[in-house]
Short mmCIF file of C-alpha atoms in Angstrom, two decimals:
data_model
loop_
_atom_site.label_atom_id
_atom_site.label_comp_id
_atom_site.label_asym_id
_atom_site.label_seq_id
_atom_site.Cartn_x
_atom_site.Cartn_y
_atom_site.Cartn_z
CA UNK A 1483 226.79 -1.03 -237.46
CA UNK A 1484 225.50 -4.54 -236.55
CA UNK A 1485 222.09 -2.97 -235.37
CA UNK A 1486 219.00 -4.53 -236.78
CA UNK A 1487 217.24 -1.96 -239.03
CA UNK A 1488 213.98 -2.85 -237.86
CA UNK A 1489 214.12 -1.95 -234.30
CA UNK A 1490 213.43 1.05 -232.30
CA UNK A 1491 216.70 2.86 -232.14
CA UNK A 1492 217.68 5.16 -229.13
CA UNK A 1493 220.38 7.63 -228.00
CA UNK A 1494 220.88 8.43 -224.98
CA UNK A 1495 222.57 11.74 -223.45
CA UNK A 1496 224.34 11.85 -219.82
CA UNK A 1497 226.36 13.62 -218.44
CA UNK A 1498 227.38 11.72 -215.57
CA UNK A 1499 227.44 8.76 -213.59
CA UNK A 1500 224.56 7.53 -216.35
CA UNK A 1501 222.52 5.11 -213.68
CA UNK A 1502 219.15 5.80 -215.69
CA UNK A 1503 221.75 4.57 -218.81
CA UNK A 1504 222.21 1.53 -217.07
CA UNK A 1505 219.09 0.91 -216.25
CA UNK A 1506 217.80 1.48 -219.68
CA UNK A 1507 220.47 -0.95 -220.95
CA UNK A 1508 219.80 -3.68 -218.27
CA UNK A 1509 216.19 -3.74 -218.65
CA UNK A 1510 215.02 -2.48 -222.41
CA UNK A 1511 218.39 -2.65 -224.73
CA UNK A 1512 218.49 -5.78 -226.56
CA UNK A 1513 214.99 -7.00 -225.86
CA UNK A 1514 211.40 -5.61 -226.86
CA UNK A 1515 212.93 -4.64 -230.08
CA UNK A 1516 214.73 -1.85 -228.47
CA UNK A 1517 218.23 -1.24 -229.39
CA UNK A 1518 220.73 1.90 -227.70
CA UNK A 1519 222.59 2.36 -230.78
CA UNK A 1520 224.68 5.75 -229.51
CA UNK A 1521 225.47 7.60 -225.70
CA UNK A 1522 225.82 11.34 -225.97
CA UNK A 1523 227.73 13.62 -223.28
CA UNK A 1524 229.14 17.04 -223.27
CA UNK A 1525 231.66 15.28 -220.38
CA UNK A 1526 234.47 13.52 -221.99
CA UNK A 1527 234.69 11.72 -218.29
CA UNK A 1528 231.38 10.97 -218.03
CA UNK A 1529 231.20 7.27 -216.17
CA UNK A 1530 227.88 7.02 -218.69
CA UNK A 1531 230.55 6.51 -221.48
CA UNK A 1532 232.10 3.98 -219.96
CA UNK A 1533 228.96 2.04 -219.31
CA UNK A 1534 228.30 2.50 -223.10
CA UNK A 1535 231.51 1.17 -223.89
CA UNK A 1536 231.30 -1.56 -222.15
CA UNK A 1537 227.73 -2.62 -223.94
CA UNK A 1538 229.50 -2.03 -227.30
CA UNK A 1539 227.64 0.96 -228.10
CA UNK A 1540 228.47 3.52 -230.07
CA UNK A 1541 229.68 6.88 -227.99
CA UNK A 1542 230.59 10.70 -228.54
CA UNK A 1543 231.46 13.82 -226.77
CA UNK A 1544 230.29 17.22 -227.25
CA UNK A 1545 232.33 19.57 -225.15
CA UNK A 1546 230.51 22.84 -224.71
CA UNK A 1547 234.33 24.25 -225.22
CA UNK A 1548 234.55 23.32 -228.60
CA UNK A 1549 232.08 24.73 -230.34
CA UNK A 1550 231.68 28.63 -230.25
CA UNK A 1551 227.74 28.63 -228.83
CA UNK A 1552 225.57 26.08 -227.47
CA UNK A 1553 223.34 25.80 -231.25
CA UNK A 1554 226.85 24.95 -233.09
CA UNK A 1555 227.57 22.00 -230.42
CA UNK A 1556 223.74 20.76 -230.64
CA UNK A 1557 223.68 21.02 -234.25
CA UNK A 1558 227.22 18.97 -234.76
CA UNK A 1559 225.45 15.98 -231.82
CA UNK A 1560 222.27 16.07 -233.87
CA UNK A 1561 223.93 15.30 -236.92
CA UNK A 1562 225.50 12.81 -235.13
CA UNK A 1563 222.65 11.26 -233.80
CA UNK A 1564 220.36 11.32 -237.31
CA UNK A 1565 223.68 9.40 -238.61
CA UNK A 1566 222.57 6.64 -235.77
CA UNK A 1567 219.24 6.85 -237.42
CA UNK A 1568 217.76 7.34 -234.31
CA UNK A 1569 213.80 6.75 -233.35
CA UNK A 1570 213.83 8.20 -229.42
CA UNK A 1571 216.74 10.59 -227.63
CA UNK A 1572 216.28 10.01 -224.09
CA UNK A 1573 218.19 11.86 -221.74
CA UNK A 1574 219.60 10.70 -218.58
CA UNK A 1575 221.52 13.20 -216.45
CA UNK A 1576 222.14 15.06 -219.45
CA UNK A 1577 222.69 18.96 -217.58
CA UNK A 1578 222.95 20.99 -220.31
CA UNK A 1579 219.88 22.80 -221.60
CA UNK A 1580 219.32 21.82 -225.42
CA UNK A 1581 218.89 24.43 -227.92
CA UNK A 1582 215.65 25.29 -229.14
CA UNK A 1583 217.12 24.24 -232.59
CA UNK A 1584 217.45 20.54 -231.30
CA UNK A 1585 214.00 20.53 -229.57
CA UNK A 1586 212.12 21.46 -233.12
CA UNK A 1587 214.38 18.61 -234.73
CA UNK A 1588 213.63 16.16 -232.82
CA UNK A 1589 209.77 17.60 -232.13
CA UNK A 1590 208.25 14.71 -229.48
CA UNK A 1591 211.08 12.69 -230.05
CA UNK A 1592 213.22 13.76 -226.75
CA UNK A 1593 212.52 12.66 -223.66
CA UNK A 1594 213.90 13.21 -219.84
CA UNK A 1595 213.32 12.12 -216.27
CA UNK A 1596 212.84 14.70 -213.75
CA UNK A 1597 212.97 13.90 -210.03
CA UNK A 1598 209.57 15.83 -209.05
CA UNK A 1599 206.51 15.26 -209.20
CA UNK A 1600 206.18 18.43 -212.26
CA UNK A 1601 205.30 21.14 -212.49
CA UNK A 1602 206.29 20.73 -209.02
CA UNK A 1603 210.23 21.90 -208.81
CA UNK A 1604 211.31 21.89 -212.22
CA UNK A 1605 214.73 22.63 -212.84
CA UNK A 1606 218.11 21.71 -210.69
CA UNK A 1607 218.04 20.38 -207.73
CA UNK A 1608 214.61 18.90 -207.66
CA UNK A 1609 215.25 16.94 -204.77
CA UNK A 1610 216.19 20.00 -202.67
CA UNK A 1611 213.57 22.28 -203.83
CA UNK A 1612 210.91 19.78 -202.38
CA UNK A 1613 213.05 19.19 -198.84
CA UNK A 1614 213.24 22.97 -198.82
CA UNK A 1615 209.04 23.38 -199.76
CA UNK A 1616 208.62 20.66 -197.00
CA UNK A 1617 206.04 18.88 -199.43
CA UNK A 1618 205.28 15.08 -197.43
CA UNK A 1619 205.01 13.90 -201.30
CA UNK A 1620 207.42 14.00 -204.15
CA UNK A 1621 208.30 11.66 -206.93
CA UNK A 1622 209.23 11.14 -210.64
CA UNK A 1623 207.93 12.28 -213.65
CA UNK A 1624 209.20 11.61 -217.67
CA UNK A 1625 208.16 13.57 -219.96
CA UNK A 1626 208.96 14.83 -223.60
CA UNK A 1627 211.27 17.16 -223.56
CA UNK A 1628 210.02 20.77 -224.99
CA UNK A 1629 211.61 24.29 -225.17
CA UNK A 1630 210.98 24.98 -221.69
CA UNK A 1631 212.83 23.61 -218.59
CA UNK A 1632 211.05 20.92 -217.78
CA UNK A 1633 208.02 22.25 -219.52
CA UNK A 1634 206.68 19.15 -221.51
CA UNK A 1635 204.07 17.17 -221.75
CA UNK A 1636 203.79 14.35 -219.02
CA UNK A 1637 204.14 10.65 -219.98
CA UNK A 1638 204.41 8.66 -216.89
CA UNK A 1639 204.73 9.65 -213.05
CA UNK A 1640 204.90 7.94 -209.96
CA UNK A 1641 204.77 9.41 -206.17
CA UNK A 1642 207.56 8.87 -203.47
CA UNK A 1643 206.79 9.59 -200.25
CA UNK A 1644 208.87 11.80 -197.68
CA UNK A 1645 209.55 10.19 -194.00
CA UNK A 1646 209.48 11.80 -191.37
CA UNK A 1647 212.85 13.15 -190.21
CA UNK A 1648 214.07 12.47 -194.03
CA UNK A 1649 217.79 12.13 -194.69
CA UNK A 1650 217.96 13.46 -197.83
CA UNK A 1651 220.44 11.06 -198.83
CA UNK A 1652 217.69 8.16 -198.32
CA UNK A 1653 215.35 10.32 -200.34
CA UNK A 1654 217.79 10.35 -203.04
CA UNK A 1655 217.94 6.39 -203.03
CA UNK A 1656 214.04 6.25 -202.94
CA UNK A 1657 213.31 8.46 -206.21
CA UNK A 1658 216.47 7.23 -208.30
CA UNK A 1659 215.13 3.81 -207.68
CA UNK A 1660 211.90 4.66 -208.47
CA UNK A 1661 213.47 6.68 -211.86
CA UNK A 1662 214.96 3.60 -212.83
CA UNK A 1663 211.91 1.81 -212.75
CA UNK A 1664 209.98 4.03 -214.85
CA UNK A 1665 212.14 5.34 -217.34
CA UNK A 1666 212.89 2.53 -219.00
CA UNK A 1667 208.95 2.00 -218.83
CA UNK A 1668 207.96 4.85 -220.26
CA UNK A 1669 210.74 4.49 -223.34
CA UNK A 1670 209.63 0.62 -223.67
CA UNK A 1671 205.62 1.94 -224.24
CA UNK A 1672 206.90 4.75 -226.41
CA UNK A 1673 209.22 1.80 -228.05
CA UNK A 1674 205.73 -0.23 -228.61
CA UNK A 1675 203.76 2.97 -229.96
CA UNK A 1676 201.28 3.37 -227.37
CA UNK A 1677 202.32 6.85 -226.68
CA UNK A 1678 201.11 9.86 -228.33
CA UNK A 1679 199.91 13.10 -227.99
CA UNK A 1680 196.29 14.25 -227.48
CA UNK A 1681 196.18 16.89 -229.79
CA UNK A 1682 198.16 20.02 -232.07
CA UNK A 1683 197.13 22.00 -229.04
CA UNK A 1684 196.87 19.76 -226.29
CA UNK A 1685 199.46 18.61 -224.06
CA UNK A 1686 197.42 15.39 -222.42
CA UNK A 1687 199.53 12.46 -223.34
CA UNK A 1688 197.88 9.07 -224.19
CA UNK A 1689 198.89 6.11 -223.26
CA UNK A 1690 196.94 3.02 -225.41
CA UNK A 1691 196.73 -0.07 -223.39
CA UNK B 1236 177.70 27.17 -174.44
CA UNK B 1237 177.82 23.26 -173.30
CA UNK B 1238 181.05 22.39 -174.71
CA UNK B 1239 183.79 20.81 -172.53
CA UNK B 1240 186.28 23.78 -171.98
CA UNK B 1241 189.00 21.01 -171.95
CA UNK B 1242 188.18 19.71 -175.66
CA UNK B 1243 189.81 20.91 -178.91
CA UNK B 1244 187.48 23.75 -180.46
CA UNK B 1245 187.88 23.73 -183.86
CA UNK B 1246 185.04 26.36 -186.37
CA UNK B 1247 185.06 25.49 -189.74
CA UNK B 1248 184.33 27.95 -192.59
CA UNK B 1249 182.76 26.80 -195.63
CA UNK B 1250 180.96 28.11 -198.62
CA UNK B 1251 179.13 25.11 -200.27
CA UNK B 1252 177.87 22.00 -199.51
CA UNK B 1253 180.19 21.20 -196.84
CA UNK B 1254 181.55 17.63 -197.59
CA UNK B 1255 184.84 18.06 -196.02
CA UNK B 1256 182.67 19.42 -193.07
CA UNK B 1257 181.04 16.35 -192.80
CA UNK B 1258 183.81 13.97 -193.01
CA UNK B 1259 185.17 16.32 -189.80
CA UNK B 1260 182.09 16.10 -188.39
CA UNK B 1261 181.59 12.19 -189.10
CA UNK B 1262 185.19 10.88 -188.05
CA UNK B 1263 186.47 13.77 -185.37
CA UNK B 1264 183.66 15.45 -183.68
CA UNK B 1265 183.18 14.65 -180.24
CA UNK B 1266 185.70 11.67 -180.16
CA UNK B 1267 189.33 12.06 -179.07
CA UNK B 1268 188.56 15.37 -176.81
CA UNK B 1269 187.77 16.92 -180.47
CA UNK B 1270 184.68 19.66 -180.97
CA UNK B 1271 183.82 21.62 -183.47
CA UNK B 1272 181.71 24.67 -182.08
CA UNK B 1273 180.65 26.73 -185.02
CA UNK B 1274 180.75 26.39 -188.68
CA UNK B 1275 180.46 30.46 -190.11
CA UNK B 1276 179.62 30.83 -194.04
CA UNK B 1277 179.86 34.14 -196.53
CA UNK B 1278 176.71 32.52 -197.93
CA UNK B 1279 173.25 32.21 -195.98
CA UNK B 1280 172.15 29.24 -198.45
CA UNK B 1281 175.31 27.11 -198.18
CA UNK B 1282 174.19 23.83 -196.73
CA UNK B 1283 177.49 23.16 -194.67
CA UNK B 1284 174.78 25.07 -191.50
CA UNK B 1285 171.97 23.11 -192.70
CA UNK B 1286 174.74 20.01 -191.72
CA UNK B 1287 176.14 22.17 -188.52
CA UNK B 1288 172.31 22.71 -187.45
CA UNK B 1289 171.51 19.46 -187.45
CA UNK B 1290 174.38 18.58 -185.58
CA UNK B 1291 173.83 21.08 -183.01
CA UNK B 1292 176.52 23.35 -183.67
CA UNK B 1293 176.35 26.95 -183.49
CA UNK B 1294 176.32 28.57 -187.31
CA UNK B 1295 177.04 32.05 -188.48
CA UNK B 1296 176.75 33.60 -191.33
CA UNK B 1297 179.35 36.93 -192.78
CA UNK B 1298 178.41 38.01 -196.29
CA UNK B 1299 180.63 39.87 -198.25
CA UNK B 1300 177.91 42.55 -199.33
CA UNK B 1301 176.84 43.21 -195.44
CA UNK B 1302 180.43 44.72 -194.95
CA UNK B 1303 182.28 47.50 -196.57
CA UNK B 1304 185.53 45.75 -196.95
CA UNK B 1305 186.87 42.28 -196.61
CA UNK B 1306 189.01 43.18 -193.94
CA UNK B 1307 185.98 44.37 -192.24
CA UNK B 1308 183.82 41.71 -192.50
CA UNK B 1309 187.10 39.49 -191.42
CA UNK B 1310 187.21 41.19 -188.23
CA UNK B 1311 183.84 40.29 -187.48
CA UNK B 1312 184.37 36.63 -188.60
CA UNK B 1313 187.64 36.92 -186.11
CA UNK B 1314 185.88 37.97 -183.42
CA UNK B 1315 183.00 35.33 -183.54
CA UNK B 1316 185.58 32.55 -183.57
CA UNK B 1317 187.27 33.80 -180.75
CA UNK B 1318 184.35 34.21 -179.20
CA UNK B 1319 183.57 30.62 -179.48
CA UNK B 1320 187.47 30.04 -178.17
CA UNK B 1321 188.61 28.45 -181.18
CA UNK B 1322 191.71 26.50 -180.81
CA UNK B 1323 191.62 26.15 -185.15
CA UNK B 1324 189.90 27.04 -188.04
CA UNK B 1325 190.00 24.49 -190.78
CA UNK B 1326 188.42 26.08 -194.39
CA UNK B 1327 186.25 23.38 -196.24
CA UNK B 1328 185.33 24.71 -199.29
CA UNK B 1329 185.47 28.35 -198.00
CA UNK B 1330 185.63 30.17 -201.79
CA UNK B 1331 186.83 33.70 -199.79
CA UNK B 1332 190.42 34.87 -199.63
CA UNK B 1333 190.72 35.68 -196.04
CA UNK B 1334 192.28 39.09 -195.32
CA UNK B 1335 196.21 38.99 -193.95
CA UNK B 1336 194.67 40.37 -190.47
CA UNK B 1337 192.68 37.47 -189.90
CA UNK B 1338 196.07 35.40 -191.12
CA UNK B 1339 197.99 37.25 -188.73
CA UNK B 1340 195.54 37.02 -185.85
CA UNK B 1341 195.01 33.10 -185.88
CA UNK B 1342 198.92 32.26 -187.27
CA UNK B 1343 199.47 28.59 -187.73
CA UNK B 1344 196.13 28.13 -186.34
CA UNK B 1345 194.19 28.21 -189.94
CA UNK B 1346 194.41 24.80 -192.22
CA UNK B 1347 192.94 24.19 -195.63
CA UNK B 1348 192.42 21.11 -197.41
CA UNK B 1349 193.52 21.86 -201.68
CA UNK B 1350 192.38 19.26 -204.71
CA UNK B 1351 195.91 19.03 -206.17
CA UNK B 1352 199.61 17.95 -204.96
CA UNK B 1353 200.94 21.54 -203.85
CA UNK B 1354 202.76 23.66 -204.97
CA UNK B 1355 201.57 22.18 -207.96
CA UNK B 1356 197.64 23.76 -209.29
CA UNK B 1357 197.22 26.58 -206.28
CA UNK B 1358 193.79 28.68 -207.12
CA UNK B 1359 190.74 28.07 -208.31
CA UNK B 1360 189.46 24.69 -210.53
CA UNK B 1361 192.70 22.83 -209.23
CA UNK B 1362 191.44 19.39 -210.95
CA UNK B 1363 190.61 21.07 -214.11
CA UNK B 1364 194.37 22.82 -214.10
CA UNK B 1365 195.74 19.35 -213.01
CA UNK B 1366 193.56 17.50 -216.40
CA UNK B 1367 194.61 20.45 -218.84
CA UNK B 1368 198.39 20.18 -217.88
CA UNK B 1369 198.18 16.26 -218.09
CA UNK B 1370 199.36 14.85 -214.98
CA UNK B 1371 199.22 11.48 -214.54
CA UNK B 1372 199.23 11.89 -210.73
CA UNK B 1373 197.55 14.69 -209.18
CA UNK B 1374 196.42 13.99 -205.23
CA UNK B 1375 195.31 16.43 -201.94
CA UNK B 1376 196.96 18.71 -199.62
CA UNK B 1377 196.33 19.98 -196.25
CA UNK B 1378 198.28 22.86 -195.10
CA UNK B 1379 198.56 25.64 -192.82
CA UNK B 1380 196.92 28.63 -194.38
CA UNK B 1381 199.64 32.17 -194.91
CA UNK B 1382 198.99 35.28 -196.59
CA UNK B 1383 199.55 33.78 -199.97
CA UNK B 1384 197.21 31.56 -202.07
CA UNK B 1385 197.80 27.84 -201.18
CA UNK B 1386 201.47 28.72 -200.48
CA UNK B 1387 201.73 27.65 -196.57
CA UNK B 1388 203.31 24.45 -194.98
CA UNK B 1389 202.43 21.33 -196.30
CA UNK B 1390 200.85 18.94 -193.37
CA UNK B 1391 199.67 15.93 -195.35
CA UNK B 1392 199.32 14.79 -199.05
CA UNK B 1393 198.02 11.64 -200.90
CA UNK B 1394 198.37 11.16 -204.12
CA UNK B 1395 195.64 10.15 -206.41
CA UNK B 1396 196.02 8.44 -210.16
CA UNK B 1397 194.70 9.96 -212.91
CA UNK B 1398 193.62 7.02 -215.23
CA UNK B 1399 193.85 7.28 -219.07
CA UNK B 1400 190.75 8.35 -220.56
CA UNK B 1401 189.50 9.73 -217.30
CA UNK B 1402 186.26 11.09 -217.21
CA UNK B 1403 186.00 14.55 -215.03
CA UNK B 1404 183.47 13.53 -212.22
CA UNK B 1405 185.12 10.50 -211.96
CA UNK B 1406 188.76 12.31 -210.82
CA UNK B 1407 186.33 14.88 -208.75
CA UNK B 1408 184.82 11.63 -206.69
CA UNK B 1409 188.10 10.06 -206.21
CA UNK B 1410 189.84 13.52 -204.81
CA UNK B 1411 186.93 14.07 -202.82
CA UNK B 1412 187.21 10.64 -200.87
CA UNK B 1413 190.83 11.41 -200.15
CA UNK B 1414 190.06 14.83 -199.23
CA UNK B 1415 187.25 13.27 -196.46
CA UNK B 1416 190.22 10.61 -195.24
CA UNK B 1417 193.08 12.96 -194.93
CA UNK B 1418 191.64 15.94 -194.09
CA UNK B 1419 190.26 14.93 -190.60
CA UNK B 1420 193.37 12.80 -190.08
CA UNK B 1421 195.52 15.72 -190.13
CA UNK B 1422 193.10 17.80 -188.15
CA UNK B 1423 193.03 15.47 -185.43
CA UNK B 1424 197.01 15.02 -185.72
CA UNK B 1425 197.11 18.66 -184.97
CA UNK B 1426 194.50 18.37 -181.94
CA UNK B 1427 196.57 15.68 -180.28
CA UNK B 1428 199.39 18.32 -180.25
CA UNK B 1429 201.44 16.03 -183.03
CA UNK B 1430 202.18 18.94 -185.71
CA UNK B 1431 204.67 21.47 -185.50
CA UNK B 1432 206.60 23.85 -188.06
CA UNK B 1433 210.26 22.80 -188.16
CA UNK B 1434 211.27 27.02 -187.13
CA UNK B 1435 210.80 30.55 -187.71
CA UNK B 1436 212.75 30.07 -190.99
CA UNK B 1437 211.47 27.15 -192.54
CA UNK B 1438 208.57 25.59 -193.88
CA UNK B 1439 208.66 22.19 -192.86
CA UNK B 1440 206.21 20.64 -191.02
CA UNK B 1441 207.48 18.02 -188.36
CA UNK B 1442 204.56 15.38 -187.27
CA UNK B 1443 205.57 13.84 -183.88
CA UNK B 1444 204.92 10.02 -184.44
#
């Protein structure tokens, strides 16, 4: 590795077309002090690896299929990643749930973007769920990443609103814009340690200006 | 009665101070063929009549304790509003459930205004749910009231910010203000025959431009 040992080191896992990847390396890797040192996917065809690739970074794949449970896989892509030495694992389209293993590894060291406005429609198909609801408001939210399904405490959000007469595919456009703004955000103010948690029982996240 | 039989008669039902009646009162009442023609209370002290008294408006008042159910007493609430030919009843502040009769009898005729981004913090203390879960975007809904607790279709939202290191009354004051925009805005959307639910099966609201 040619990384500099000084800077904040992320991985990132996707598990598909890896746009909040891209955005994350266009606007954070390489400057800030911020360094992707390793993408993650369970997809061997994952676009997100090809991105990677093409930034010089460091990749793996952790096929579901080759490991007998879900716990085996995370623990062989954890080892993997504390090899990277990284700081921050920030997933990115990553659709597999993460074992509770993982979670208490990497305690407040994961996080994710989540196209709702949570707890608002947590889980798949965020962008659905709020069409369905008929909610005139929806939006982004990143957040660390705890045991639950998109359960953890909330580190930046920002509202997107819903037209009249919505296509969904414009809605679509609207929040992953808005996802790629703020993700890399969010990781660049963790990055700068402003971000940190209220309390042992609290789940208030604050943000130091 | 000297109301103009052509106007839209809206009651409002409120248990407190009546803030959100005001705001109706202040931006809707008597402009753009808008009336409201009684403001009815479960609490005899609650100065939302003092407000409707001095604006002329006929008050009523339907404590729990005078009736031996809920559904009871919400017959007799019914009745009054129809007697007053209500075209909609808009809750401000109104700290009853209302029984599923009176739901069923005024159907997509009954709106409430709710301190949080729904589905997100239905119930009680919505603002202190919204600072314990630490949101950093929380906002008001109006929406058609159902049988459930803050479950029906979504009419209008706004989001509001929650800054870092916000201070309690602070969040209250800035809800409230959006609460006294919105809230009348969507009532008189609905009185100029704008607002419509998408169909039997769904819970989308369309708002005619």
């Amino acid at each position: 590795m040619s990384s500099d040992q000084t800077s904040f080191r992320i991985v990132v896992l996707a598990s598909g077309s890896g746009t909040n990847l891209q955005a994350i390396l266009d606007r954070l890797h390489g400057s800030r002090g911020v360094e992707v040192v390793g993408v993650g996917s369970d997809k061997a065809e994952a676009f997100a690896l090809e991105r990677a690739r093409s930034a010089g970074i460091a990749t793996a794949v952790f096929p579901r299929d080759d490991h007998p449970d879900r716990r085996t896989r995370d623990i062989a892509m954890a080892d993997w990643i504390e090899s990277l030495g990284a700081d921050l694992i920030a997933l990115a389209g990553y659709m597999q749930l993460v074992d509770p293993s993982f979670v208490a590894r990497f305690r407040d060291r994961i996080v994710n973007v989540h196209p709702a406005l949570l707890p608002s429609f947590p889980g798949l198909d965020a962008i659905g769920q709020a069409l369905e609801h008929g909610v005139r408001l929806t939006g982004v939210t990143v957040h660390f990443v705890d045991e639950g399904t998109d359960t953890g405490p909330v580190i930046a959000q920002r509202a997107v609103e819903i037209p009249a007469n919505c296509d969904r595919a414009e809605l679509e456009r609207a929040i992953h814009a808005v996802e790629h703004e703020i993700y890399p955000e969010a990781i660049g103010m963790i990055a700068a340690g402003r971000v940190r948690i209220a309390g042992p029982d609290s789940r208030r996240v604050i943000v130091d200006q």
